[in-house]
PDB file of C-alpha atoms in Angstrom:
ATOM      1  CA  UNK T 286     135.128  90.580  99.812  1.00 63.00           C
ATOM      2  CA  UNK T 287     133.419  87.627  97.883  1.00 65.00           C
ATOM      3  CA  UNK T 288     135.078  85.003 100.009  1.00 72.00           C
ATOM      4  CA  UNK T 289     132.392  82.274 100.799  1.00 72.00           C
ATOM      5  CA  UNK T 290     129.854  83.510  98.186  1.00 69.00           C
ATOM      6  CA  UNK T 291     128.629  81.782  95.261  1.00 68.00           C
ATOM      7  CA  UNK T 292     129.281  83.694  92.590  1.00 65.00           C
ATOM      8  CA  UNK T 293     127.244  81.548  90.305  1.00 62.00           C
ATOM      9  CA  UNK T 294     124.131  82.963  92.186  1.00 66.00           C
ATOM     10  CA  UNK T 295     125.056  86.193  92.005  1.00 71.00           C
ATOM     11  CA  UNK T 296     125.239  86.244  88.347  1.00 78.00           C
ATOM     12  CA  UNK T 297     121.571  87.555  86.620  1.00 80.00           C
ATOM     13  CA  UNK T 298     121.543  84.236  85.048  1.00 79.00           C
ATOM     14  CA  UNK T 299     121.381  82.425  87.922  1.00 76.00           C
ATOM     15  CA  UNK T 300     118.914  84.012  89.024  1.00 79.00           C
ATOM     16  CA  UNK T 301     115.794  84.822  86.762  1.00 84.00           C
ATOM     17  CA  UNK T 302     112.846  82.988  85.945  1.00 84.00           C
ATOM     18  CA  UNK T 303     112.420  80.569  82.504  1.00 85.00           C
ATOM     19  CA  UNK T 304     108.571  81.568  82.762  1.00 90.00           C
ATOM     20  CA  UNK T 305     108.186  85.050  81.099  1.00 94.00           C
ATOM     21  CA  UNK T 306     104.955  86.579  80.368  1.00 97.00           C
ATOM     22  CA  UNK T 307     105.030  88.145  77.269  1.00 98.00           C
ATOM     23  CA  UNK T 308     102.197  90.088  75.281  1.00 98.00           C
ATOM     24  CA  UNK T 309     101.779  92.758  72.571  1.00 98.00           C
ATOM     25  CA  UNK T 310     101.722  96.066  72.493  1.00 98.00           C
ATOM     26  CA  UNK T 311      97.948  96.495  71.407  1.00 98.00           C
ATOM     27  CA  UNK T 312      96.937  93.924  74.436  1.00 98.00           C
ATOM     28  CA  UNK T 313      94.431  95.850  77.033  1.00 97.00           C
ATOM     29  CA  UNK T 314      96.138  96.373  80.306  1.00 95.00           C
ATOM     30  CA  UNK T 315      92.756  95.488  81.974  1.00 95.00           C
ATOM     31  CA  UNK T 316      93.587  91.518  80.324  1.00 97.00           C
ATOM     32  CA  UNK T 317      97.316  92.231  80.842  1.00 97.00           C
ATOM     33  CA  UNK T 318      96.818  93.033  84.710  1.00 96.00           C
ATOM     34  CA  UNK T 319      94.360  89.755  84.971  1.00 96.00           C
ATOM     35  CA  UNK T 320      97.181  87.143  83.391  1.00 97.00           C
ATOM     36  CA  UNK T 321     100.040  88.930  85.694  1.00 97.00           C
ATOM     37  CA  UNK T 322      97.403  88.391  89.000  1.00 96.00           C
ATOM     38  CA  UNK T 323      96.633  85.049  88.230  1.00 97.00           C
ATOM     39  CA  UNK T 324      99.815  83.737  87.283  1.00 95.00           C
ATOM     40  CA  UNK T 325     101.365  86.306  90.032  1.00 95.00           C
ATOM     41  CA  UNK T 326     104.275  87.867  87.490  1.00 95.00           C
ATOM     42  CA  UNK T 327     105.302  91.470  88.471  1.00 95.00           C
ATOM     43  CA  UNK T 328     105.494  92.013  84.799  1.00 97.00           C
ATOM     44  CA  UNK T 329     105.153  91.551  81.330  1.00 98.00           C
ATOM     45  CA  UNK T 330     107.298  92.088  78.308  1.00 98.00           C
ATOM     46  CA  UNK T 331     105.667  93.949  75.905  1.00 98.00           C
ATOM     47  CA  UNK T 332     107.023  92.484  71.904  1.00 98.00           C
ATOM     48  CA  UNK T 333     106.948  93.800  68.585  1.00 98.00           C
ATOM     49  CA  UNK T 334     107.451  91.376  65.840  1.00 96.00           C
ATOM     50  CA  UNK T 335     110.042  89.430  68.285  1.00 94.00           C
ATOM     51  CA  UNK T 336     111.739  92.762  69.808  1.00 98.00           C
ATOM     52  CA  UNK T 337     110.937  93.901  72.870  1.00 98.00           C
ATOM     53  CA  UNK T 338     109.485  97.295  73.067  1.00 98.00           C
ATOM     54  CA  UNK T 339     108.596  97.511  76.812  1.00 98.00           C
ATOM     55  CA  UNK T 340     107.826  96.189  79.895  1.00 98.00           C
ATOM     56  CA  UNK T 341     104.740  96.513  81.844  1.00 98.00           C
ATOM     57  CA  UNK T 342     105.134  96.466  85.656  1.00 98.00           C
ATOM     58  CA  UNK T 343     102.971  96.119  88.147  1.00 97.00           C
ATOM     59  CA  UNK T 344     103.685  99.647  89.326  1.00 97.00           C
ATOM     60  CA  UNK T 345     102.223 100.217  85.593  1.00 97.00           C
ATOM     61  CA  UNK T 346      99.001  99.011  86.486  1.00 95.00           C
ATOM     62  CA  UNK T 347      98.696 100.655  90.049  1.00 95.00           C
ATOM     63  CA  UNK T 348      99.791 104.146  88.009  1.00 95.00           C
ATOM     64  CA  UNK T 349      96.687 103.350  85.448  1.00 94.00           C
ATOM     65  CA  UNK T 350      94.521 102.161  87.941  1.00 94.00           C
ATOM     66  CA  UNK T 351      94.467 105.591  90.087  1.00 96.00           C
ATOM     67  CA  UNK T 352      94.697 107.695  87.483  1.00 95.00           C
ATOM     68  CA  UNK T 353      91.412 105.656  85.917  1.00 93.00           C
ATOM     69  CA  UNK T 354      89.835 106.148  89.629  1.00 94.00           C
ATOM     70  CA  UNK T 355      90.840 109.731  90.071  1.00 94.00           C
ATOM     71  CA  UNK T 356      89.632 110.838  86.957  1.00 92.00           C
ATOM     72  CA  UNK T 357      86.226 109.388  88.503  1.00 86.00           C
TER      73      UNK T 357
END
């Protein structure tokens, strides 16, 4: 039942964020990881001449991080 809800909030558009980090797909995740930390965004979308070929998460950098650390 959807009595008493705003639907306009529940609608993605409603609800995402105008500041998107975006980067290429050559960038180093080490400078990747440092923008998303300081500018706290879980992510960033990854673009190809204008398409978007990815997104990097911040699960992305934990995953890289231990596997750089176990590999130690």
């Amino acid at each position: 039942d959807t009595s008493g809800l705003d639907l306009e909030i529940r609608a993605v558009e409603g609800a995402i964020s105008p500041d998107v980090y975006t980067t290429h797909p050559g960038a180093l995740v080490s400078d990747v990881a440092q923008v998303m930390a300081e500018q706290k965004h879980s992510c960033a979308v990854i673009l190809d001449r204008s398409h978007v070929v990815g997104i990097f998460t911040v699960t992305d950098a934990l995953k890289r991080l231990a596997a750089e650390l176990t590999a130690r």
